[in-house]
Amino acid sequence: MNLAGERIGFGITGSHTTYHKVYPQIERLQAAKAEVIPIVSYTVQQTDTRIGKAKDHLATIEKLTNKQVIRTIPEAERLGPTEPLDCMVIAPLTGNSLSKLANAFSDSPVLFAAKSTLRNQKPIILGISTNDALGLNGVNLMKLLATKNIYFIPFGQDDPYNKPNSLIANMDYLLETVKFALKGKQIQPIIIPYHDKNVVK
């Protein structure tokens, strides 16, 4: 499927250790001639970590997309009826944002853009990165897996022995998941070994 001309919102939430896996996927979407519109959560905008300063992450995202980052709910609101997206990616999607999305909260630019996109009956593609997907957040994960127009980048346990409740999407499948989602299909399989070396044989 050709992505040329497709308007793809790209939401980023506060899983800072996953950013380096997401940036190359933005480049792949750009190389496929998609128009990538970046949207970030308040955590991305405000939080400095050992991974880097917030201002530097924002600068990287804007350089990759050649667009100003959408940082506020009023800015995200125009992605509804005024400037609709063809689909929206949220990657990485933290457990906090996952739980809010599953329960219809829209208190950040990323979640508001997702709400607007779902209202337009366009696909949302989720790349989860959360330590509690197989814990208390499991009910929210299952709710989203069963929700119309929501699709998942294949995910697996990144550290099953030390963090048995943790799930992370394999971002290398992002582009292919987007292509399937635009056809109304979920790429399969959804659940994959994150690292083969972690599998007991």
GROMACS .gro file of C-alpha atoms in nm:
model
  201
    1MET     CA    1   0.000   0.000   0.000
    2ASN     CA    2   0.126   0.346  -0.092
    3LEU     CA    3   0.124   0.595   0.197
    4ALA     CA    4   0.189   0.899  -0.021
    5GLY     CA    5  -0.040   1.181   0.083
    6GLU     CA    6  -0.178   1.003   0.389
    7ARG     CA    7  -0.213   1.237   0.689
    8ILE     CA    8  -0.084   1.043   0.987
    9GLY     CA    9  -0.097   1.187   1.336
   10PHE     CA   10   0.192   1.065   1.550
   11GLY     CA   11   0.127   1.085   1.922
   12ILE     CA   12   0.413   1.039   2.168
   13THR     CA   13   0.364   0.984   2.542
   14GLY     CA   14   0.609   0.963   2.829
   15SER     CA   15   0.788   0.629   2.791
   16HIS     CA   16   1.124   0.799   2.760
   17THR     CA   17   1.334   0.485   2.722
   18THR     CA   18   1.139   0.394   2.408
   19TYR     CA   19   1.187   0.716   2.211
   20HIS     CA   20   1.499   0.590   2.033
   21LYS     CA   21   1.292   0.302   1.893
   22VAL     CA   22   1.019   0.535   1.767
   23TYR     CA   23   1.227   0.801   1.592
   24PRO     CA   24   1.342   0.566   1.311
   25GLN     CA   25   0.978   0.473   1.247
   26ILE     CA   26   0.888   0.838   1.196
   27GLU     CA   27   1.166   0.847   0.937
   28ARG     CA   28   1.019   0.539   0.767
   29LEU     CA   29   0.676   0.703   0.744
   30GLN     CA   30   0.836   1.014   0.601
   31ALA     CA   31   1.029   0.805   0.349
   32ALA     CA   32   0.697   0.645   0.246
   33LYS     CA   33   0.576   0.999   0.158
   34ALA     CA   34   0.321   1.019   0.439
   35GLU     CA   35   0.251   1.355   0.601
   36VAL     CA   36   0.336   1.305   0.967
   37ILE     CA   37   0.174   1.542   1.219
   38PRO     CA   38   0.347   1.518   1.561
   39ILE     CA   39   0.149   1.545   1.885
   40VAL     CA   40   0.304   1.512   2.231
   41SER     CA   41   0.174   1.467   2.583
   42TYR     CA   42   0.245   1.713   2.862
   43THR     CA   43   0.492   1.465   3.012
   44VAL     CA   44   0.698   1.467   2.691
   45GLN     CA   45   0.697   1.847   2.694
   46GLN     CA   46   0.790   1.896   3.058
   47THR     CA   47   1.000   1.606   3.181
   48ASP     CA   48   1.380   1.590   3.170
   49THR     CA   49   1.526   1.243   3.237
   50ARG     CA   50   1.855   1.057   3.208
   51ILE     CA   51   1.745   0.982   2.850
   52GLY     CA   52   1.753   1.351   2.762
   53LYS     CA   53   1.596   1.692   2.808
   54ALA     CA   54   1.238   1.756   2.701
   55LYS     CA   55   1.338   2.047   2.476
   56ASP     CA   56   1.585   1.824   2.292
   57HIS     CA   57   1.324   1.554   2.230
   58LEU     CA   58   1.083   1.814   2.096
   59ALA     CA   59   1.352   1.953   1.868
   60THR     CA   60   1.428   1.602   1.737
   61ILE     CA   61   1.060   1.532   1.666
   62GLU     CA   62   1.018   1.862   1.482
   63LYS     CA   63   1.332   1.798   1.278
   64LEU     CA   64   1.213   1.448   1.181
   65THR     CA   65   0.866   1.563   1.076
   66ASN     CA   66   0.946   1.913   0.947
   67LYS     CA   67   0.645   2.033   1.145
   68GLN     CA   68   0.580   2.212   1.471
   69VAL     CA   69   0.473   1.977   1.747
   70ILE     CA   70   0.111   2.000   1.859
   71ARG     CA   71   0.137   2.072   2.232
   72THR     CA   72  -0.209   2.180   2.349
   73ILE     CA   73  -0.564   2.049   2.344
   74PRO     CA   74  -0.691   2.347   2.138
   75GLU     CA   75  -0.423   2.273   1.877
   76ALA     CA   76  -0.521   1.905   1.877
   77GLU     CA   77  -0.889   1.991   1.843
   78ARG     CA   78  -0.844   2.099   1.482
   79LEU     CA   79  -0.755   1.739   1.393
   80GLY     CA   80  -1.125   1.660   1.430
   81PRO     CA   81  -1.358   1.805   1.167
   82THR     CA   82  -1.133   2.089   1.048
   83GLU     CA   83  -0.808   1.909   0.957
   84PRO     CA   84  -0.891   1.537   0.987
   85LEU     CA   85  -0.628   1.266   0.993
   86ASP     CA   86  -0.635   0.948   0.784
   87CYS     CA   87  -0.509   0.760   1.089
   88MET     CA   88  -0.324   0.821   1.414
   89VAL     CA   89  -0.032   0.640   1.573
   90ILE     CA   90   0.039   0.659   1.945
   91ALA     CA   91   0.384   0.522   2.014
   92PRO     CA   92   0.507   0.481   2.273
   93LEU     CA   93   0.179   0.456   2.460
   94THR     CA   94   0.233   0.448   2.837
   95GLY     CA   95   0.017   0.252   3.077
   96ASN     CA   96  -0.121   0.577   3.215
   97SER     CA   97  -0.235   0.699   2.873
   98LEU     CA   98  -0.357   0.349   2.782
   99SER     CA   99  -0.586   0.343   3.086
  100LYS     CA  100  -0.718   0.692   3.009
  101LEU     CA  101  -0.783   0.609   2.645
  102ALA     CA  102  -0.970   0.292   2.740
  103ASN     CA  103  -1.191   0.492   2.976
  104ALA     CA  104  -1.263   0.788   2.746
  105PHE     CA  105  -1.038   1.045   2.916
  106SER     CA  106  -0.900   1.311   2.683
  107ASP     CA  107  -0.695   1.533   2.914
  108SER     CA  108  -0.382   1.559   2.699
  109PRO     CA  109  -0.315   1.669   2.340
  110VAL     CA  110  -0.243   1.310   2.235
  111LEU     CA  111  -0.561   1.167   2.388
  112PHE     CA  112  -0.773   1.452   2.253
  113ALA     CA  113  -0.635   1.393   1.904
  114ALA     CA  114  -0.714   1.023   1.942
  115LYS     CA  115  -1.070   1.106   2.049
  116SER     CA  116  -1.112   1.331   1.745
  117THR     CA  117  -0.976   1.063   1.512
  118LEU     CA  118  -1.207   0.795   1.652
  119ARG     CA  119  -1.500   1.036   1.617
  120ASN     CA  120  -1.413   1.055   1.248
  121GLN     CA  121  -1.414   0.671   1.239
  122LYS     CA  122  -1.050   0.658   1.137
  123PRO     CA  123  -0.798   0.404   1.269
  124ILE     CA  124  -0.582   0.445   1.578
  125ILE     CA  125  -0.258   0.243   1.592
  126LEU     CA  126  -0.115   0.178   1.938
  127GLY     CA  127   0.243   0.092   2.030
  128ILE     CA  128   0.228   0.005   2.398
  129SER     CA  129   0.513   0.044   2.645
  130THR     CA  130   0.400  -0.025   2.999
  131ASN     CA  131   0.515  -0.215   3.306
  132ASP     CA  132   0.162  -0.310   3.412
  133ALA     CA  133  -0.006  -0.437   3.095
  134LEU     CA  134  -0.039  -0.783   3.249
  135GLY     CA  135  -0.128  -0.637   3.589
  136LEU     CA  136  -0.399  -0.388   3.683
  137ASN     CA  137  -0.389  -0.236   3.334
  138GLY     CA  138  -0.472  -0.569   3.171
  139VAL     CA  139  -0.844  -0.494   3.173
  140ASN     CA  140  -0.779  -0.170   2.981
  141LEU     CA  141  -0.558  -0.346   2.729
  142MET     CA  142  -0.829  -0.604   2.665
  143LYS     CA  143  -1.093  -0.333   2.630
  144LEU     CA  144  -0.889  -0.157   2.361
  145LEU     CA  145  -0.812  -0.484   2.182
  146ALA     CA  146  -1.187  -0.530   2.143
  147THR     CA  147  -1.260  -0.171   2.034
  148LYS     CA  148  -1.353  -0.085   1.677
  149ASN     CA  149  -1.096   0.115   1.477
  150ILE     CA  150  -0.814   0.049   1.727
  151TYR     CA  151  -0.518  -0.158   1.611
  152PHE     CA  152  -0.201  -0.273   1.785
  153ILE     CA  153   0.161  -0.290   1.683
  154PRO     CA  154   0.265  -0.646   1.777
  155PHE     CA  155   0.391  -0.662   2.135
  156GLY     CA  156   0.557  -0.898   2.378
  157GLN     CA  157   0.715  -0.930   2.721
  158ASP     CA  158   1.043  -0.739   2.714
  159ASP     CA  159   1.173  -0.874   3.047
  160PRO     CA  160   0.947  -1.161   3.156
  161TYR     CA  161   1.150  -1.275   3.454
  162ASN     CA  162   1.233  -0.939   3.614
  163LYS     CA  163   0.922  -0.751   3.496
  164PRO     CA  164   0.659  -1.018   3.425
  165ASN     CA  165   0.373  -0.768   3.382
  166SER     CA  166   0.558  -0.554   3.127
  167LEU     CA  167   0.469  -0.543   2.758
  168ILE     CA  168   0.637  -0.341   2.483
  169ALA     CA  169   0.547  -0.314   2.116
  170ASN     CA  170   0.810  -0.407   1.862
  171MET     CA  171   0.826  -0.072   1.685
  172ASP     CA  172   0.989  -0.229   1.380
  173TYR     CA  173   0.636  -0.341   1.282
  174LEU     CA  174   0.491   0.012   1.301
  175LEU     CA  175   0.486   0.089   0.929
  176GLU     CA  176   0.333  -0.245   0.837
  177THR     CA  177   0.071  -0.211   1.112
  178VAL     CA  178  -0.029   0.130   0.976
  179LYS     CA  179  -0.072  -0.014   0.627
  180PHE     CA  180  -0.295  -0.294   0.757
  181ALA     CA  181  -0.497  -0.056   0.975
  182LEU     CA  182  -0.569   0.175   0.682
  183LYS     CA  183  -0.729  -0.129   0.517
  184GLY     CA  184  -0.933  -0.199   0.830
  185LYS     CA  185  -0.723  -0.501   0.929
  186GLN     CA  186  -0.516  -0.595   1.235
  187ILE     CA  187  -0.168  -0.720   1.151
  188GLN     CA  188  -0.110  -1.070   1.290
  189PRO     CA  189   0.012  -1.210   1.516
  190ILE     CA  190  -0.045  -0.940   1.780
  191ILE     CA  191   0.141  -1.119   2.060
  192ILE     CA  192   0.499  -1.209   1.973
  193PRO     CA  193   0.818  -1.304   2.158
  194TYR     CA  194   0.983  -0.968   2.222
  195HIS     CA  195   1.322  -1.140   2.248
  196ASP     CA  196   1.364  -1.501   2.142
  197LYS     CA  197   1.645  -1.533   2.395
  198ASN     CA  198   1.387  -1.489   2.674
  199VAL     CA  199   1.189  -1.796   2.571
  200VAL     CA  200   1.253  -2.105   2.781
  201LYS     CA  201   1.309  -2.404   2.554
   0.00000   0.00000   0.00000
